[in-house]
mmCIF file of C-alpha atoms in Angstrom:
data_model
loop_
_atom_site.group_PDB
_atom_site.id
_atom_site.type_symbol
_atom_site.label_atom_id
_atom_site.label_comp_id
_atom_site.label_asym_id
_atom_site.label_seq_id
_atom_site.Cartn_x
_atom_site.Cartn_y
_atom_site.Cartn_z
ATOM 1 C CA MET A 193 -1.425 3.813 24.937
ATOM 2 C CA LYS A 194 -0.884 2.176 28.198
ATOM 3 C CA ARG A 195 -1.037 -1.104 26.470
ATOM 4 C CA ALA A 196 0.914 -0.382 23.565
ATOM 5 C CA LEU A 197 3.969 0.799 25.579
ATOM 6 C CA PRO A 198 5.071 -2.781 26.916
ATOM 7 C CA VAL A 199 4.348 -4.108 23.293
ATOM 8 C CA LEU A 200 6.597 -1.647 21.810
ATOM 9 C CA VAL A 201 9.499 -2.262 24.368
ATOM 10 C CA LEU A 202 9.113 -5.875 23.679
ATOM 11 C CA SER A 203 9.356 -5.519 20.101
ATOM 12 C CA VAL A 204 12.389 -3.083 20.368
ATOM 13 C CA ALA A 205 13.950 -5.863 22.684
ATOM 14 C CA GLY A 206 13.226 -8.462 20.256
ATOM 15 C CA LEU A 207 15.043 -6.596 17.316
ATOM 16 C CA ILE A 208 18.265 -5.915 19.425
ATOM 17 C CA PRO A 209 19.631 -9.543 18.846
ATOM 18 C CA VAL A 210 18.859 -8.858 15.086
ATOM 19 C CA TRP A 211 20.855 -5.454 15.070
ATOM 20 C CA ARG A 212 23.676 -7.104 17.062
ATOM 21 C CA TYR A 213 23.610 -10.143 14.918
ATOM 22 C CA GLU A 214 27.258 -10.309 13.092
ATOM 23 C CA PRO A 215 27.344 -12.903 10.275
ATOM 24 C CA SER A 216 30.228 -15.176 10.441
ATOM 25 C CA THR A 217 31.650 -13.976 7.000
ATOM 26 C CA GLY A 218 32.774 -10.917 8.889
ATOM 27 C CA THR A 219 30.631 -8.278 6.928
ATOM 28 C CA ALA A 220 29.684 -6.524 10.094
ATOM 29 C CA SER A 221 31.958 -3.762 9.414
ATOM 30 C CA THR A 222 30.462 -3.037 5.891
ATOM 31 C CA THR A 223 27.056 -2.729 7.553
ATOM 32 C CA VAL A 224 28.156 -0.260 9.983
ATOM 33 C CA ALA A 225 30.092 1.787 7.168
ATOM 34 C CA VAL A 226 26.698 2.829 5.390
ATOM 35 C CA SER A 227 25.270 3.840 8.528
ATOM 36 C CA THR A 228 24.606 7.133 7.028
ATOM 37 C CA PRO A 229 22.310 6.244 4.068
ATOM 38 C CA PRO A 230 21.575 8.443 1.028
ATOM 39 C CA ALA A 231 17.908 9.469 0.397
ATOM 40 C CA SER A 232 17.664 7.138 -2.443
ATOM 41 C CA GLY A 233 18.072 3.317 -2.760
ATOM 42 C CA SER A 234 21.668 2.212 -2.994
ATOM 43 C CA ALA A 235 23.787 -0.889 -2.853
ATOM 44 C CA SER A 236 27.491 -1.170 -1.914
ATOM 45 C CA THR A 237 29.319 -4.491 -2.081
ATOM 46 C CA SER A 238 32.184 -5.482 0.261
ATOM 47 C CA ALA A 239 35.229 -7.615 -0.486
ATOM 48 C CA ALA A 240 33.863 -10.359 1.250
ATOM 49 C CA GLY A 241 31.143 -10.637 -1.474
ATOM 50 C CA SER A 242 28.223 -9.488 0.803
ATOM 51 C CA GLU A 243 26.041 -6.696 -0.277
ATOM 52 C CA VAL A 244 24.136 -3.821 1.704
ATOM 53 C CA LEU A 245 20.935 -2.429 0.275
ATOM 54 C CA THR A 246 19.542 0.531 1.490
ATOM 55 C CA GLY A 247 15.897 1.218 0.426
ATOM 56 C CA THR A 248 14.428 4.367 -0.352
ATOM 57 C CA THR A 249 12.658 6.408 2.307
ATOM 58 C CA VAL A 250 8.899 5.453 2.257
ATOM 59 C CA ARG A 251 6.430 7.702 3.627
ATOM 60 C CA THR A 252 3.711 6.109 5.558
ATOM 61 C CA GLU A 253 0.711 7.862 7.311
ATOM 62 C CA LYS A 254 2.611 6.885 10.666
ATOM 63 C CA GLY A 255 5.887 8.314 9.552
ATOM 64 C CA ASP A 256 8.944 7.661 7.263
ATOM 65 C CA VAL A 257 10.140 4.237 6.979
ATOM 66 C CA GLN A 258 13.605 3.058 5.623
ATOM 67 C CA VAL A 259 15.250 -0.253 5.648
ATOM 68 C CA GLN A 260 18.804 -1.676 5.051
ATOM 69 C CA VAL A 261 19.350 -5.041 4.212
ATOM 70 C CA THR A 262 22.707 -6.963 4.052
ATOM 71 C CA TYR A 263 22.880 -9.920 1.561
ATOM 72 C CA ASP A 264 25.522 -12.657 1.592
ATOM 73 C CA GLY A 265 25.071 -14.141 -1.857
ATOM 74 C CA ASP A 266 21.127 -14.880 -2.121
ATOM 75 C CA LYS A 267 20.906 -14.855 1.855
ATOM 76 C CA ILE A 268 19.671 -12.072 3.943
ATOM 77 C CA THR A 269 22.321 -11.907 6.712
ATOM 78 C CA ALA A 270 20.917 -8.585 8.500
ATOM 79 C CA VAL A 271 18.180 -6.223 8.371
ATOM 80 C CA ARG A 272 18.237 -2.731 9.922
ATOM 81 C CA MET A 273 15.619 -0.004 10.281
ATOM 82 C CA LEU A 274 17.239 2.886 9.394
ATOM 83 C CA LYS A 275 14.059 5.124 9.937
ATOM 84 C CA GLN A 276 10.953 3.824 11.540
ATOM 85 C CA PRO A 277 7.818 5.611 12.754
ATOM 86 C CA ASN A 278 7.621 6.665 16.389
ATOM 87 C CA HIS A 279 4.460 4.788 16.594
ATOM 88 C CA PRO A 280 3.672 1.521 17.563
ATOM 89 C CA GLN A 281 2.104 -0.636 14.832
ATOM 90 C CA THR A 282 0.728 -3.148 17.155
ATOM 91 C CA THR A 283 -3.119 -4.062 16.848
ATOM 92 C CA ALA A 284 -3.791 -2.310 13.390
ATOM 93 C CA ALA A 285 -5.282 -5.624 11.919
ATOM 94 C CA VAL A 286 -7.735 -5.822 14.778
ATOM 95 C CA PRO A 287 -10.455 -3.026 14.791
ATOM 96 C CA LYS A 288 -11.293 -1.791 18.225
ATOM 97 C CA LEU A 289 -14.764 -3.179 19.307
ATOM 98 C CA ILE A 290 -17.181 -0.952 21.235
ATOM 99 C CA ALA A 291 -18.575 -2.455 24.524
ATOM 100 C CA GLU A 292 -22.306 -1.869 25.191
ATOM 101 C CA THR A 293 -25.053 -3.356 27.312
ATOM 102 C CA LEU A 294 -27.685 -5.503 25.712
ATOM 103 C CA THR A 295 -31.039 -3.911 25.345
ATOM 104 C CA ALA A 296 -34.446 -5.406 24.323
ATOM 105 C CA GLN A 297 -36.063 -3.112 21.795
ATOM 106 C CA SER A 298 -39.438 -3.172 19.620
ATOM 107 C CA ALA A 299 -39.256 -0.992 16.435
ATOM 108 C CA ASP A 300 -40.871 -0.730 13.109
ATOM 109 C CA ILE A 301 -38.644 -3.020 10.930
ATOM 110 C CA ASP A 302 -38.994 -4.634 7.623
ATOM 111 C CA THR A 303 -37.086 -7.906 8.272
ATOM 112 C CA VAL A 304 -35.498 -9.798 11.058
ATOM 113 C CA SER A 305 -32.172 -11.385 11.181
ATOM 114 C CA GLY A 306 -31.735 -14.333 13.651
ATOM 115 C CA ALA A 307 -30.439 -17.698 14.021
ATOM 116 C CA THR A 308 -31.713 -20.169 11.383
ATOM 117 C CA LEU A 309 -35.319 -20.362 12.057
ATOM 118 C CA THR A 310 -37.085 -23.633 11.611
ATOM 119 C CA SER A 311 -40.321 -23.715 9.865
ATOM 120 C CA ASP A 312 -41.974 -24.762 13.042
ATOM 121 C CA GLY A 313 -40.582 -22.007 15.044
ATOM 122 C CA TYR A 314 -41.665 -19.386 12.040
ATOM 123 C CA LYS A 315 -45.350 -19.451 13.018
ATOM 124 C CA GLU A 316 -44.604 -17.699 16.384
ATOM 125 C CA SER A 317 -41.959 -15.521 14.937
ATOM 126 C CA LEU A 318 -41.655 -11.763 14.274
ATOM 127 C CA GLN A 319 -40.883 -12.453 10.646
ATOM 128 C CA ALA A 320 -44.335 -14.353 10.336
ATOM 129 C CA ALA A 321 -46.037 -11.300 11.618
ATOM 130 C CA ILE A 322 -44.148 -8.939 9.296
ATOM 131 C CA ASP A 323 -44.847 -11.288 6.195
ATOM 132 C CA ALA A 324 -48.535 -11.628 7.237
ATOM 133 C CA LYS A 325 -48.957 -7.666 7.557
ATOM 134 C CA GLY A 326 -47.331 -7.428 4.025
ATOM 135 C CA ALA A 327 -49.244 -10.198 2.156
ATOM 136 C CA MET B 287 -45.064 -8.733 -4.169
ATOM 137 C CA GLN B 288 -44.499 -10.733 -1.009
ATOM 138 C CA ARG B 289 -44.164 -14.676 -0.747
ATOM 139 C CA VAL B 290 -43.063 -17.070 1.780
ATOM 140 C CA GLU B 291 -42.208 -20.565 0.990
ATOM 141 C CA HIS B 292 -40.754 -23.517 3.032
ATOM 142 C CA VAL B 293 -37.226 -24.786 1.459
ATOM 143 C CA MET B 294 -34.408 -26.422 3.079
ATOM 144 C CA GLY B 295 -36.327 -26.673 6.197
ATOM 145 C CA PHE B 296 -36.773 -23.017 7.051
ATOM 146 C CA PRO B 297 -38.996 -20.412 5.574
ATOM 147 C CA VAL B 298 -37.873 -18.126 2.783
ATOM 148 C CA SER B 299 -39.627 -14.659 2.816
ATOM 149 C CA LEU B 300 -39.095 -12.802 -0.457
ATOM 150 C CA ARG B 301 -40.506 -9.107 -0.802
ATOM 151 C CA ILE B 302 -40.068 -7.355 -3.937
ATOM 152 C CA ASP B 303 -40.886 -3.625 -4.513
ATOM 153 C CA ASP B 304 -40.541 -3.336 -8.250
ATOM 154 C CA PRO B 305 -43.613 -3.091 -9.977
ATOM 155 C CA VAL B 306 -42.567 -5.412 -13.094
ATOM 156 C CA ALA B 307 -41.491 -9.193 -13.403
ATOM 157 C CA ALA B 308 -41.671 -9.669 -9.763
ATOM 158 C CA GLU B 309 -43.644 -13.056 -9.904
ATOM 159 C CA GLU B 310 -41.577 -14.817 -12.631
ATOM 160 C CA THR B 311 -38.460 -13.954 -11.035
ATOM 161 C CA GLY B 312 -39.830 -14.880 -7.733
ATOM 162 C CA ASP B 313 -40.585 -18.240 -9.340
ATOM 163 C CA ALA B 314 -37.039 -18.641 -10.426
ATOM 164 C CA VAL B 315 -35.664 -17.841 -6.879
ATOM 165 C CA PHE B 316 -37.565 -20.623 -5.301
ATOM 166 C CA ALA B 317 -36.963 -23.174 -8.061
ATOM 167 C CA TRP B 318 -33.260 -22.441 -7.563
ATOM 168 C CA LEU B 319 -33.437 -22.945 -3.521
ATOM 169 C CA ARG B 320 -35.384 -26.317 -4.208
ATOM 170 C CA ALA B 321 -32.835 -27.477 -6.818
ATOM 171 C CA VAL B 322 -29.982 -26.560 -4.260
ATOM 172 C CA ASP B 323 -31.793 -28.402 -1.397
ATOM 173 C CA ALA B 324 -32.111 -31.449 -3.755
ATOM 174 C CA ARG B 325 -28.148 -31.319 -4.664
ATOM 175 C CA PHE B 326 -26.624 -30.120 -1.502
ATOM 176 C CA SER B 327 -28.690 -31.434 1.343
ATOM 177 C CA PRO B 328 -26.898 -34.005 3.757
ATOM 178 C CA PHE B 329 -30.481 -35.290 4.696
ATOM 179 C CA LYS B 330 -31.305 -36.442 1.437
ATOM 180 C CA ALA B 331 -29.291 -39.817 0.710
ATOM 181 C CA ASP B 332 -29.209 -39.289 -3.249
ATOM 182 C CA SER B 333 -27.751 -35.627 -2.945
ATOM 183 C CA GLU B 334 -24.356 -34.852 -4.452
ATOM 184 C CA VAL B 335 -23.268 -33.793 -0.897
ATOM 185 C CA SER B 336 -24.305 -37.038 0.714
ATOM 186 C CA ARG B 337 -22.898 -39.165 -2.218
ATOM 187 C CA HIS B 338 -19.439 -37.437 -1.928
ATOM 188 C CA GLY B 339 -19.628 -37.730 1.908
ATOM 189 C CA ARG B 340 -19.930 -41.562 1.490
ATOM 190 C CA GLY B 341 -17.020 -41.658 -1.170
ATOM 191 C CA GLU B 342 -19.290 -42.698 -4.067
ATOM 192 C CA LEU B 343 -18.158 -39.397 -5.920
ATOM 193 C CA SER B 344 -14.513 -38.499 -6.019
ATOM 194 C CA ALA B 345 -13.268 -34.832 -5.802
ATOM 195 C CA ASP B 346 -12.820 -34.755 -9.559
ATOM 196 C CA GLU B 347 -16.540 -35.804 -10.382
ATOM 197 C CA LEU B 348 -18.064 -33.084 -8.324
ATOM 198 C CA SER B 349 -20.029 -30.086 -9.932
ATOM 199 C CA ALA B 350 -18.349 -26.842 -10.232
ATOM 200 C CA ASP B 351 -20.851 -25.390 -7.628
ATOM 201 C CA LEU B 352 -19.966 -27.984 -4.880
ATOM 202 C CA VAL B 353 -16.198 -27.668 -5.576
ATOM 203 C CA HIS B 354 -16.562 -23.763 -5.183
ATOM 204 C CA VAL B 355 -18.621 -24.326 -1.897
ATOM 205 C CA LEU B 356 -16.121 -26.895 -0.723
ATOM 206 C CA ASP B 357 -13.430 -24.488 -1.528
ATOM 207 C CA ILE B 358 -14.890 -21.787 0.769
ATOM 208 C CA CYS B 359 -15.255 -24.331 3.576
ATOM 209 C CA GLU B 360 -11.707 -25.349 3.430
ATOM 210 C CA ARG B 361 -10.572 -21.572 3.356
ATOM 211 C CA TYR B 362 -12.720 -20.961 6.442
ATOM 212 C CA ARG B 363 -11.689 -24.124 8.083
ATOM 213 C CA ALA B 364 -7.815 -22.945 7.711
ATOM 214 C CA ALA B 365 -8.583 -19.439 8.817
ATOM 215 C CA THR B 366 -10.045 -20.703 11.979
ATOM 216 C CA GLY B 367 -7.431 -23.074 12.925
ATOM 217 C CA GLY B 368 -9.987 -25.893 12.592
ATOM 218 C CA ALA B 369 -12.875 -24.420 14.563
ATOM 219 C CA PHE B 370 -14.998 -24.324 11.572
ATOM 220 C CA ASP B 371 -15.019 -27.675 10.052
ATOM 221 C CA VAL B 372 -17.743 -29.254 7.768
ATOM 222 C CA ARG B 373 -16.008 -32.909 8.155
ATOM 223 C CA LEU B 374 -16.308 -33.523 12.009
ATOM 224 C CA PRO B 375 -15.243 -36.841 13.029
ATOM 225 C CA GLY B 376 -18.149 -39.378 13.356
ATOM 226 C CA ARG B 377 -20.381 -37.142 11.099
ATOM 227 C CA GLY B 378 -21.263 -36.937 7.449
ATOM 228 C CA LEU B 379 -19.927 -34.188 5.348
ATOM 229 C CA ASP B 380 -22.065 -31.236 6.096
ATOM 230 C CA PRO B 381 -21.581 -27.968 4.267
ATOM 231 C CA CYS B 382 -24.926 -26.609 5.231
ATOM 232 C CA ALA B 383 -23.441 -23.409 6.666
ATOM 233 C CA VAL B 384 -21.848 -22.451 3.633
ATOM 234 C CA VAL B 385 -24.455 -23.716 1.071
ATOM 235 C CA LYS B 386 -27.148 -21.558 2.894
ATOM 236 C CA GLY B 387 -25.304 -18.283 2.650
ATOM 237 C CA TRP B 388 -24.087 -19.099 -0.918
ATOM 238 C CA SER B 389 -27.310 -20.377 -2.454
ATOM 239 C CA VAL B 390 -29.351 -17.284 -1.007
ATOM 240 C CA GLN B 391 -26.639 -14.746 -2.323
ATOM 241 C CA ARG B 392 -27.157 -16.519 -5.637
ATOM 242 C CA ALA B 393 -30.748 -16.130 -5.520
ATOM 243 C CA ALA B 394 -30.440 -12.493 -4.741
ATOM 244 C CA GLU B 395 -28.154 -12.295 -7.877
ATOM 245 C CA LEU B 396 -30.894 -13.756 -9.825
ATOM 246 C CA LEU B 397 -33.304 -11.018 -8.876
ATOM 247 C CA THR B 398 -30.514 -8.428 -9.657
ATOM 248 C CA SER B 399 -29.854 -9.829 -12.940
ATOM 249 C CA ALA B 400 -33.430 -9.791 -13.793
ATOM 250 C CA GLY B 401 -33.391 -5.955 -13.368
ATOM 251 C CA LEU B 402 -34.932 -5.881 -10.022
ATOM 252 C CA ARG B 403 -33.962 -2.830 -7.742
ATOM 253 C CA ARG B 404 -35.721 -3.124 -4.482
ATOM 254 C CA PHE B 405 -36.102 -6.291 -2.634
ATOM 255 C CA CYS B 406 -35.714 -8.008 0.622
ATOM 256 C CA LEU B 407 -34.834 -11.883 0.839
ATOM 257 C CA ASN B 408 -35.005 -13.554 4.176
ATOM 258 C CA ALA B 409 -33.937 -16.991 4.347
ATOM 259 C CA GLY B 410 -34.714 -18.446 7.978
ATOM 260 C CA GLY B 411 -33.034 -15.493 9.342
ATOM 261 C CA ASP B 412 -30.372 -14.804 6.753
ATOM 262 C CA VAL B 413 -30.848 -11.496 4.977
ATOM 263 C CA VAL B 414 -29.955 -9.929 1.573
ATOM 264 C CA VAL B 415 -31.477 -6.600 0.882
ATOM 265 C CA SER B 416 -31.125 -4.409 -2.209
ATOM 266 C CA GLY B 417 -32.091 -0.700 -2.903
ATOM 267 C CA GLY B 418 -32.465 0.385 0.610
ATOM 268 C CA PRO B 419 -33.332 1.956 2.873
ATOM 269 C CA TRP B 420 -34.058 -1.077 4.639
ATOM 270 C CA ARG B 421 -34.651 -1.427 8.451
ATOM 271 C CA VAL B 422 -33.520 -4.953 9.664
ATOM 272 C CA GLY B 423 -33.906 -6.204 13.270
ATOM 273 C CA VAL B 424 -31.547 -8.346 14.963
ATOM 274 C CA ARG B 425 -33.588 -10.899 17.306
ATOM 275 C CA HIS B 426 -32.751 -10.517 20.951
ATOM 276 C CA PRO B 427 -31.226 -13.763 21.945
ATOM 277 C CA ALA B 428 -33.340 -14.234 24.970
ATOM 278 C CA PHE B 429 -36.900 -12.865 23.647
ATOM 279 C CA ALA B 430 -38.166 -14.188 20.346
ATOM 280 C CA ASP B 431 -40.388 -11.110 20.029
ATOM 281 C CA ARG B 432 -37.851 -8.462 20.668
ATOM 282 C CA LEU B 433 -34.869 -6.947 18.899
ATOM 283 C CA CYS B 434 -31.356 -6.258 20.269
ATOM 284 C CA ALA B 435 -30.460 -3.938 17.562
ATOM 285 C CA VAL B 436 -31.978 -2.295 14.341
ATOM 286 C CA LEU B 437 -29.760 -1.845 11.113
ATOM 287 C CA ASP B 438 -30.267 0.774 8.536
ATOM 288 C CA LEU B 439 -29.105 -0.800 5.108
ATOM 289 C CA THR B 440 -29.139 0.026 1.583
ATOM 290 C CA ASP B 441 -27.506 -2.913 -0.229
ATOM 291 C CA ALA B 442 -26.004 -5.577 2.141
ATOM 292 C CA ALA B 443 -26.338 -8.934 3.735
ATOM 293 C CA VAL B 444 -26.893 -9.834 7.301
ATOM 294 C CA ALA B 445 -26.421 -13.307 8.976
ATOM 295 C CA THR B 446 -26.693 -14.197 12.787
ATOM 296 C CA SER B 447 -25.463 -17.318 14.288
ATOM 297 C CA ALA B 448 -26.884 -18.345 17.656
ATOM 298 C CA ARG B 449 -28.258 -21.170 19.897
ATOM 299 C CA TYR B 450 -31.790 -20.405 20.648
ATOM 300 C CA GLU B 451 -33.299 -21.607 17.647
ATOM 301 C CA ARG B 452 -31.772 -25.042 17.114
ATOM 302 C CA GLY B 453 -29.784 -25.522 20.354
ATOM 303 C CA ASP B 454 -26.126 -26.260 20.543
ATOM 304 C CA HIS B 455 -25.861 -27.193 16.785
ATOM 305 C CA ILE B 456 -22.396 -25.319 16.070
ATOM 306 C CA ILE B 457 -19.471 -27.540 16.977
ATOM 307 C CA ASP B 458 -15.995 -26.255 17.670
ATOM 308 C CA GLY B 459 -13.968 -28.531 15.248
ATOM 309 C CA ARG B 460 -10.911 -28.123 17.549
ATOM 310 C CA THR B 461 -12.566 -29.735 20.742
ATOM 311 C CA GLY B 462 -15.543 -31.461 19.097
ATOM 312 C CA ARG B 463 -17.799 -29.780 21.556
ATOM 313 C CA PRO B 464 -20.792 -27.438 21.053
ATOM 314 C CA VAL B 465 -19.627 -23.868 21.327
ATOM 315 C CA THR B 466 -20.926 -21.781 24.299
ATOM 316 C CA GLY B 467 -18.720 -18.653 24.462
ATOM 317 C CA VAL B 468 -21.209 -16.501 22.596
ATOM 318 C CA ASP B 469 -25.035 -16.004 22.767
ATOM 319 C CA SER B 470 -25.649 -14.329 19.188
ATOM 320 C CA LEU B 471 -23.256 -13.271 16.569
ATOM 321 C CA THR B 472 -24.245 -10.984 13.689
ATOM 322 C CA VAL B 473 -22.292 -10.257 10.548
ATOM 323 C CA VAL B 474 -23.020 -7.545 8.099
ATOM 324 C CA ALA B 475 -21.153 -7.739 4.761
ATOM 325 C CA ARG B 476 -21.446 -7.266 0.917
ATOM 326 C CA THR B 477 -22.366 -10.779 0.260
ATOM 327 C CA LEU B 478 -24.509 -13.196 2.302
ATOM 328 C CA THR B 479 -21.726 -16.002 1.226
ATOM 329 C CA GLU B 480 -19.287 -13.950 3.437
ATOM 330 C CA ALA B 481 -21.883 -12.873 6.092
ATOM 331 C CA ASP B 482 -22.968 -16.381 6.809
ATOM 332 C CA THR B 483 -19.926 -18.090 6.765
ATOM 333 C CA VAL B 484 -17.839 -15.683 8.894
ATOM 334 C CA ALA B 485 -20.869 -15.657 11.319
ATOM 335 C CA THR B 486 -20.761 -19.282 11.617
ATOM 336 C CA ALA B 487 -17.037 -19.648 11.537
ATOM 337 C CA ALA B 488 -16.766 -16.785 14.150
ATOM 338 C CA PHE B 489 -19.373 -18.458 16.482
ATOM 339 C CA ALA B 490 -17.475 -21.714 16.247
ATOM 340 C CA LEU B 491 -14.285 -19.981 17.582
ATOM 341 C CA GLY B 492 -16.246 -18.736 20.615
ATOM 342 C CA ALA B 493 -15.338 -15.537 22.294
ATOM 343 C CA GLU B 494 -12.376 -14.791 20.471
ATOM 344 C CA GLY B 495 -14.439 -15.250 17.256
ATOM 345 C CA VAL B 496 -15.736 -11.728 17.862
ATOM 346 C CA ASP B 497 -12.299 -9.937 17.361
ATOM 347 C CA TRP B 498 -11.836 -12.633 14.346
ATOM 348 C CA ALA B 499 -15.114 -11.532 12.622
ATOM 349 C CA ALA B 500 -14.279 -7.851 13.076
ATOM 350 C CA ALA B 501 -10.768 -8.383 11.330
ATOM 351 C CA GLN B 502 -12.221 -9.922 8.464
ATOM 352 C CA GLU B 503 -12.398 -7.404 5.638
ATOM 353 C CA GLY B 504 -15.558 -5.642 4.841
ATOM 354 C CA CYS B 505 -17.393 -7.405 7.789
ATOM 355 C CA GLU B 506 -19.013 -5.506 10.755
ATOM 356 C CA VAL B 507 -19.896 -7.541 13.769
ATOM 357 C CA PHE B 508 -22.375 -7.458 16.569
ATOM 358 C CA ALA B 509 -21.937 -9.896 19.502
ATOM 359 C CA VAL B 510 -24.085 -10.623 22.469
ATOM 360 C CA LEU B 511 -21.966 -12.472 25.147
ATOM 361 C CA PRO B 512 -23.197 -14.551 28.102
ATOM 362 C CA GLY B 513 -24.309 -12.125 30.896
ATOM 363 C CA GLY B 514 -25.711 -9.720 28.502
ATOM 364 C CA ARG B 515 -22.375 -7.756 27.285
ATOM 365 C CA VAL B 516 -22.402 -6.581 23.706
ATOM 366 C CA LEU B 517 -19.457 -5.958 21.465
ATOM 367 C CA ARG B 518 -19.713 -4.246 18.198
ATOM 368 C CA SER B 519 -17.442 -3.068 15.569
ATOM 369 C CA ALA B 520 -17.381 0.811 15.223
ATOM 370 C CA GLY B 521 -18.834 0.353 11.628
ATOM 371 C CA PHE B 522 -21.566 -1.764 12.551
ATOM 372 C CA PRO B 523 -24.795 0.115 10.716
ATOM 373 C CA THR B 524 -27.209 0.432 13.545
ATOM 374 C CA ALA B 525 -30.237 2.809 12.605
ATOM 375 C CA ASP B 526 -29.560 4.879 15.730
ATOM 376 C CA ALA B 527 -25.858 5.526 14.587
ATOM 377 C CA ALA B 528 -27.099 6.329 10.958
ATOM 378 C CA ALA B 529 -29.473 8.798 12.171
ATOM 379 C CA ALA B 530 -26.804 10.604 14.508
#
């Protein structure tokens, strides 16, 4: 959590310019006008030709997510997170690794995985002993 | 049935516990691996790989198998930002790292399609097991006769990359220099094609390759770093964890 907080703060800081961004076509007022979105997806078109689309609320295991996108023609001019989980999605793609100390074991095993064994190295290897026992 | 033959410069141990069709299917496995060696060895001047490497065979003259292997090479080169590269400057085309995993996985599929259910195939340290339980040891990087982990597997593939057998043979394609950040890196996956390629590519990435390997879908990783530190993914199927 200690490491996640600065990342969350930075992510939010990075979003502020996006939220504050006002397209030059003057559609900012339209965006603000739909700041209380309905529960289902909706669209409203402003006089300037820009369109504000409000997505449906999507339930995720971290919480509800709802996004509002402002289009000017085919171009996205603003994206707002109307609802977002109070949970930082920072390192989901990288599983946490467990740190341990190296041990040297002996055990009854069926086979050995190791760096590519040369045919010369094989003679002295554990795998050769296993093969000899099974033959 | 238990047999050992030397193919591609390393020992291949095959154990089949099914009572039927073991010898014939074993023959087919070793015949396939010898054929792969003839076609894909960069150490044989007349192999398809050598001829392609010298430019005598263009990309559209290649066999479907070699196209498949080179596609895998390219996918992992891109995924590692060039750390894993089978076309290093000043060297011929050398896709051995992928050819080994892919061809041994295909050999295991020969056994499965022949109806065999319980076997263990070990190609110079790369392992495919079927119909467990199988106990697979991971060689200790410092002691040839000791293990640093024991796995409990049912149907799975295990590959290890390290420097203790053949020295600094894995090159980081980004620097052109041998990799030194990891002592040994083991990957468990569904197929040996994935396990072997991910282990080699992660090793080429150095210390950052441990996280990278753990993030690959369906891969569990066990890495020994210099100084005797071990990093492993939570799902790495050690025998102790399975018993607990």
